[in-house]
Amino acid sequence: MMVSQGSATTRALILGGTSDANRLADATARAGIDAVYSYAGRTQSPVGQSLPIRTGGFGGVTGLIAFIRAEQITHVIDATHPFAAEMSRHAVAACAALKIPLIALERAPWTRVEGDRWIEVDNIDTAVAALPETPARVFLAIGRQHLAPFAAKPQHGYTLRFVDPPDGKLPLPDPDIIVSRGPFTLEGDLELMRTRNIAWVVARNSGGAGARAKIDAARALGLPVVMIARPALPERRRVESVEEVLAWLGHDARLGA
Ligand code: NAP
């Protein structure tokens, strides 16, 4: 069903790949808003959606513009991961070029609480530099495409956690690999860190509940966390809740509940 606002018809594009995007897709479908959900196509068995799905890169800003035109998209919702900066930049550029509205559904970053031993850094290279010289067991809770710089500190034993088993050789010496899809629990991550004698955690400041267990576990165990800050993005409208996105689309969230 399409939702009409005056004479205009809404057709939304949700840039997804996160649990927030999945919740938004559910709410959008329930509200009867016409929408398409887009996956980058990184994971082997992505979560099913109650909206039509398209998968794979668009082909840069030009490809995204062509898609938006061809699909007669009227609103774009960037619900990608806060570290998916390239997609977010492309969305800003494409929507500006087409003069169509864009909103980002982005969870707030985690903030330090009492007991946290964070070393805050700006990027992957400074995260590598923040690790000690003496060998330690490190839980490297970052995406697989960012592992290579840690090869500069091969003395550490790295534990990695992925949604899918790696399909090729990883750039780190003899990594300990866990294949598991979140959300993760405090008990589970405490167990992981205890049984593996983890002494350091490296994490990106993703925010949200599903990935925060490792931060809470590190605090409980008194472990240092090298916390990588989010990439800077161009100015855009940003909200933190699905309800705010629905309201922005001109829909009362209560009507679709
Ligand atoms: P990225 O570096 O910002 O994007 C690289 C390219 O992948 C984009 O230029 C685009 O290709 C394509 N792409 C990314 N997200 C897309 C989407 N939702 N639909 C269609 N194409 C997409 O992104 P990334 O960090 O590799 O993340 C890829 C996906 O995984 C995103 O959907 C993100 O939400 C999800 N994810 C990422 C992380 C993370 O830590 N980065 C964590 C959890 C989930 P074209 O230029 O060809 O259009």
PDB file of N, CA, C and O and ligand atoms in Angstrom, residues 15-18 38-40 42 54 56-61 79-81 83-88 90 143 145-146 204, ligand 1:
ATOM      1  N   LEU A  15      18.445   2.447   3.591  1.00  0.00           N
ATOM      2  CA  LEU A  15      19.796   1.893   3.468  1.00  0.00           C
ATOM      3  C   LEU A  15      20.046   1.144   4.771  1.00  0.00           C
ATOM      4  O   LEU A  15      20.079   1.752   5.840  1.00  0.00           O
ATOM      5  N   GLY A  16      20.190  -0.161   4.681  1.00  0.00           N
ATOM      6  CA  GLY A  16      20.106  -0.975   5.891  1.00  0.00           C
ATOM      7  C   GLY A  16      21.374  -1.696   6.287  1.00  0.00           C
ATOM      8  O   GLY A  16      22.480  -1.203   6.089  1.00  0.00           O
ATOM      9  N   GLY A  17      21.178  -2.861   6.865  1.00  0.00           N
ATOM     10  CA  GLY A  17      22.313  -3.673   7.311  1.00  0.00           C
ATOM     11  C   GLY A  17      22.552  -3.566   8.807  1.00  0.00           C
ATOM     12  O   GLY A  17      23.606  -3.971   9.284  1.00  0.00           O
ATOM     13  N   THR A  18      21.578  -3.021   9.545  1.00  0.00           N
ATOM     14  CA  THR A  18      21.722  -2.898  11.001  1.00  0.00           C
ATOM     15  C   THR A  18      20.420  -3.351  11.672  1.00  0.00           C
ATOM     16  O   THR A  18      19.374  -3.410  11.013  1.00  0.00           O
ATOM     17  N   SER A  38      17.602  -1.800   1.323  1.00  0.00           N
ATOM     18  CA  SER A  38      18.831  -2.089   0.590  1.00  0.00           C
ATOM     19  C   SER A  38      19.923  -2.681   1.477  1.00  0.00           C
ATOM     20  O   SER A  38      20.281  -2.110   2.510  1.00  0.00           O
ATOM     21  N   TYR A  39      20.440  -3.817   1.026  1.00  0.00           N
ATOM     22  CA  TYR A  39      21.592  -4.449   1.668  1.00  0.00           C
ATOM     23  C   TYR A  39      22.823  -4.259   0.785  1.00  0.00           C
ATOM     24  O   TYR A  39      22.724  -4.334  -0.450  1.00  0.00           O
ATOM     25  N   ALA A  40      23.973  -4.106   1.430  1.00  0.00           N
ATOM     26  CA  ALA A  40      25.223  -4.050   0.666  1.00  0.00           C
ATOM     27  C   ALA A  40      25.568  -5.425   0.092  1.00  0.00           C
ATOM     28  O   ALA A  40      26.269  -5.534  -0.914  1.00  0.00           O
ATOM     29  N   ARG A  42      27.016  -7.951   2.104  1.00  0.00           N
ATOM     30  CA  ARG A  42      28.248  -8.419   2.753  1.00  0.00           C
ATOM     31  C   ARG A  42      28.084  -9.778   3.434  1.00  0.00           C
ATOM     32  O   ARG A  42      29.014 -10.560   3.460  1.00  0.00           O
ATOM     33  N   ARG A  54      16.546  -5.131  -2.057  1.00  0.00           N
ATOM     34  CA  ARG A  54      17.494  -5.153  -3.175  1.00  0.00           C
ATOM     35  C   ARG A  54      18.882  -5.279  -2.537  1.00  0.00           C
ATOM     36  O   ARG A  54      19.104  -4.815  -1.404  1.00  0.00           O
ATOM     37  N   GLY A  56      23.301  -5.256  -2.934  1.00  0.00           N
ATOM     38  CA  GLY A  56      24.529  -4.920  -3.652  1.00  0.00           C
ATOM     39  C   GLY A  56      24.725  -3.423  -3.752  1.00  0.00           C
ATOM     40  O   GLY A  56      23.759  -2.651  -3.612  1.00  0.00           O
ATOM     41  N   GLY A  57      25.990  -3.025  -3.970  1.00  0.00           N
ATOM     42  CA  GLY A  57      26.299  -1.601  -4.108  1.00  0.00           C
ATOM     43  C   GLY A  57      25.513  -0.992  -5.271  1.00  0.00           C
ATOM     44  O   GLY A  57      25.119  -1.693  -6.215  1.00  0.00           O
ATOM     45  N   PHE A  58      25.324   0.317  -5.219  1.00  0.00           N
ATOM     46  CA  PHE A  58      24.571   1.010  -6.272  1.00  0.00           C
ATOM     47  C   PHE A  58      25.501   1.419  -7.414  1.00  0.00           C
ATOM     48  O   PHE A  58      25.051   1.725  -8.505  1.00  0.00           O
ATOM     49  N   GLY A  59      26.812   1.488  -7.111  1.00  0.00           N
ATOM     50  CA  GLY A  59      27.757   1.997  -8.092  1.00  0.00           C
ATOM     51  C   GLY A  59      28.020   3.481  -7.840  1.00  0.00           C
ATOM     52  O   GLY A  59      27.862   4.303  -8.746  1.00  0.00           O
ATOM     53  N   GLY A  60      28.390   3.774  -6.588  1.00  0.00           N
ATOM     54  CA  GLY A  60      28.753   5.150  -6.236  1.00  0.00           C
ATOM     55  C   GLY A  60      27.550   6.090  -6.254  1.00  0.00           C
ATOM     56  O   GLY A  60      26.401   5.663  -6.359  1.00  0.00           O
ATOM     57  N   VAL A  61      27.876   7.390  -6.194  1.00  0.00           N
ATOM     58  CA  VAL A  61      26.812   8.404  -6.124  1.00  0.00           C
ATOM     59  C   VAL A  61      25.967   8.377  -7.398  1.00  0.00           C
ATOM     60  O   VAL A  61      24.739   8.431  -7.349  1.00  0.00           O
ATOM     61  N   ALA A  79      19.991   4.160   7.366  1.00  0.00           N
ATOM     62  CA  ALA A  79      20.006   3.419   8.635  1.00  0.00           C
ATOM     63  C   ALA A  79      21.195   2.465   8.640  1.00  0.00           C
ATOM     64  O   ALA A  79      21.147   1.400   9.250  1.00  0.00           O
ATOM     65  N   THR A  80      22.251   2.848   7.935  1.00  0.00           N
ATOM     66  CA  THR A  80      23.457   2.011   7.914  1.00  0.00           C
ATOM     67  C   THR A  80      24.203   2.153   9.241  1.00  0.00           C
ATOM     68  O   THR A  80      23.914   3.050  10.052  1.00  0.00           O
ATOM     69  N   HIS A  81      25.175   1.305   9.414  1.00  0.00           N
ATOM     70  CA  HIS A  81      26.011   1.329  10.619  1.00  0.00           C
ATOM     71  C   HIS A  81      26.774   2.662  10.693  1.00  0.00           C
ATOM     72  O   HIS A  81      27.176   3.193   9.651  1.00  0.00           O
ATOM     73  N   PHE A  83      29.657   3.320  11.169  1.00  0.00           N
ATOM     74  CA  PHE A  83      30.977   3.279  10.536  1.00  0.00           C
ATOM     75  C   PHE A  83      30.894   3.017   9.030  1.00  0.00           C
ATOM     76  O   PHE A  83      31.924   2.948   8.359  1.00  0.00           O
ATOM     77  N   ALA A  84      29.683   2.881   8.505  1.00  0.00           N
ATOM     78  CA  ALA A  84      29.524   2.711   7.050  1.00  0.00           C
ATOM     79  C   ALA A  84      29.531   4.108   6.415  1.00  0.00           C
ATOM     80  O   ALA A  84      28.533   4.592   5.879  1.00  0.00           O
ATOM     81  N   ALA A  85      30.684   4.765   6.475  1.00  0.00           N
ATOM     82  CA  ALA A  85      30.751   6.194   6.137  1.00  0.00           C
ATOM     83  C   ALA A  85      30.635   6.456   4.643  1.00  0.00           C
ATOM     84  O   ALA A  85      30.102   7.492   4.234  1.00  0.00           O
ATOM     85  N   GLU A  86      31.121   5.536   3.839  1.00  0.00           N
ATOM     86  CA  GLU A  86      31.099   5.786   2.402  1.00  0.00           C
ATOM     87  C   GLU A  86      29.641   5.834   1.909  1.00  0.00           C
ATOM     88  O   GLU A  86      29.241   6.743   1.175  1.00  0.00           O
ATOM     89  N   MET A  87      28.869   4.844   2.331  1.00  0.00           N
ATOM     90  CA  MET A  87      27.458   4.813   1.925  1.00  0.00           C
ATOM     91  C   MET A  87      26.744   6.077   2.410  1.00  0.00           C
ATOM     92  O   MET A  87      25.955   6.676   1.671  1.00  0.00           O
ATOM     93  N   SER A  88      27.034   6.475   3.640  1.00  0.00           N
ATOM     94  CA  SER A  88      26.366   7.667   4.190  1.00  0.00           C
ATOM     95  C   SER A  88      26.739   8.924   3.398  1.00  0.00           C
ATOM     96  O   SER A  88      25.879   9.769   3.130  1.00  0.00           O
ATOM     97  N   HIS A  90      27.650   9.022   0.269  1.00  0.00           N
ATOM     98  CA  HIS A  90      26.988   8.935  -1.045  1.00  0.00           C
ATOM     99  C   HIS A  90      25.518   9.333  -0.933  1.00  0.00           C
ATOM    100  O   HIS A  90      24.980   9.989  -1.820  1.00  0.00           O
ATOM    101  N   GLY A 143      35.322  -4.658  12.205  1.00  0.00           N
ATOM    102  CA  GLY A 143      34.984  -5.351  10.950  1.00  0.00           C
ATOM    103  C   GLY A 143      36.219  -5.995  10.324  1.00  0.00           C
ATOM    104  O   GLY A 143      37.338  -5.519  10.501  1.00  0.00           O
ATOM    105  N   GLN A 145      37.315  -6.010   7.383  1.00  0.00           N
ATOM    106  CA  GLN A 145      38.068  -5.242   6.378  1.00  0.00           C
ATOM    107  C   GLN A 145      39.075  -4.287   7.013  1.00  0.00           C
ATOM    108  O   GLN A 145      39.826  -3.635   6.304  1.00  0.00           O
ATOM    109  N   HIS A 146      39.093  -4.212   8.364  1.00  0.00           N
ATOM    110  CA  HIS A 146      40.004  -3.267   9.030  1.00  0.00           C
ATOM    111  C   HIS A 146      41.100  -3.963   9.811  1.00  0.00           C
ATOM    112  O   HIS A 146      41.740  -3.356  10.675  1.00  0.00           O
ATOM    113  N   ARG A 204      34.872  -0.296  18.101  1.00  0.00           N
ATOM    114  CA  ARG A 204      34.456   0.961  17.480  1.00  0.00           C
ATOM    115  C   ARG A 204      33.228   1.468  18.211  1.00  0.00           C
ATOM    116  O   ARG A 204      32.411   0.664  18.653  1.00  0.00           O
TER     117      ARG A 204
HETATM  118  P1  NAP B   1      30.673   1.518   3.458  1.00  0.00           P
HETATM  119  O1  NAP B   1      32.138   1.317   3.574  1.00  0.00           O
HETATM  120  O2  NAP B   1      30.107   2.795   3.891  1.00  0.00           O
HETATM  121  O3  NAP B   1      30.191   1.289   1.976  1.00  0.00           O
HETATM  122  C1  NAP B   1      31.015   0.803   0.935  1.00  0.00           C
HETATM  123  C2  NAP B   1      30.132   0.570  -0.264  1.00  0.00           C
HETATM  124  O4  NAP B   1      29.255  -0.537  -0.026  1.00  0.00           O
HETATM  125  C3  NAP B   1      29.193   1.728  -0.567  1.00  0.00           C
HETATM  126  O5  NAP B   1      29.853   2.753  -1.283  1.00  0.00           O
HETATM  127  C4  NAP B   1      28.113   1.021  -1.361  1.00  0.00           C
HETATM  128  O6  NAP B   1      28.594   0.666  -2.647  1.00  0.00           O
HETATM  129  C5  NAP B   1      27.985  -0.284  -0.619  1.00  0.00           C
HETATM  130  N1  NAP B   1      26.979  -0.240   0.439  1.00  0.00           N
HETATM  131  C6  NAP B   1      27.152  -0.032   1.782  1.00  0.00           C
HETATM  132  N2  NAP B   1      25.994  -0.130   2.432  1.00  0.00           N
HETATM  133  C7  NAP B   1      25.056  -0.391   1.498  1.00  0.00           C
HETATM  134  C8  NAP B   1      23.665  -0.629   1.537  1.00  0.00           C
HETATM  135  N3  NAP B   1      22.979  -0.632   2.706  1.00  0.00           N
HETATM  136  N4  NAP B   1      23.010  -0.870   0.361  1.00  0.00           N
HETATM  137  C9  NAP B   1      23.681  -0.904  -0.805  1.00  0.00           C
HETATM  138  N5  NAP B   1      25.008  -0.718  -0.915  1.00  0.00           N
HETATM  139  C10 NAP B   1      25.681  -0.474   0.223  1.00  0.00           C
HETATM  140  O7  NAP B   1      29.900   0.320   4.196  1.00  0.00           O
HETATM  141  P2  NAP B   1      30.472  -0.888   5.087  1.00  0.00           P
HETATM  142  O8  NAP B   1      31.083  -0.333   6.302  1.00  0.00           O
HETATM  143  O9  NAP B   1      31.242  -1.790   4.185  1.00  0.00           O
HETATM  144  O10 NAP B   1      29.100  -1.598   5.479  1.00  0.00           O
HETATM  145  C11 NAP B   1      28.380  -2.375   4.545  1.00  0.00           C
HETATM  146  C12 NAP B   1      27.036  -2.739   5.120  1.00  0.00           C
HETATM  147  O11 NAP B   1      27.201  -3.456   6.329  1.00  0.00           O
HETATM  148  C13 NAP B   1      26.141  -1.536   5.435  1.00  0.00           C
HETATM  149  O12 NAP B   1      24.850  -1.857   4.994  1.00  0.00           O
HETATM  150  C14 NAP B   1      26.199  -1.410   6.929  1.00  0.00           C
HETATM  151  O13 NAP B   1      24.996  -0.902   7.481  1.00  0.00           O
HETATM  152  C15 NAP B   1      26.441  -2.847   7.353  1.00  0.00           C
HETATM  153  N6  NAP B   1      27.207  -2.938   8.596  1.00  0.00           N
HETATM  154  C16 NAP B   1      28.401  -2.344   8.663  1.00  0.00           C
HETATM  155  C17 NAP B   1      29.105  -2.415   9.834  1.00  0.00           C
HETATM  156  C18 NAP B   1      30.418  -1.733   9.952  1.00  0.00           C
HETATM  157  O14 NAP B   1      31.048  -1.940  10.981  1.00  0.00           O
HETATM  158  N7  NAP B   1      30.864  -0.918   9.024  1.00  0.00           N
HETATM  159  C19 NAP B   1      28.610  -3.105  10.936  1.00  0.00           C
HETATM  160  C20 NAP B   1      27.359  -3.719  10.834  1.00  0.00           C
HETATM  161  C21 NAP B   1      26.684  -3.632   9.638  1.00  0.00           C
HETATM  162  P3  NAP B   1      28.347   1.589  -3.937  1.00  0.00           P
HETATM  163  O15 NAP B   1      29.313   2.728  -3.822  1.00  0.00           O
HETATM  164  O16 NAP B   1      28.628   0.657  -5.075  1.00  0.00           O
HETATM  165  O17 NAP B   1      26.917   2.034  -3.894  1.00  0.00           O
END
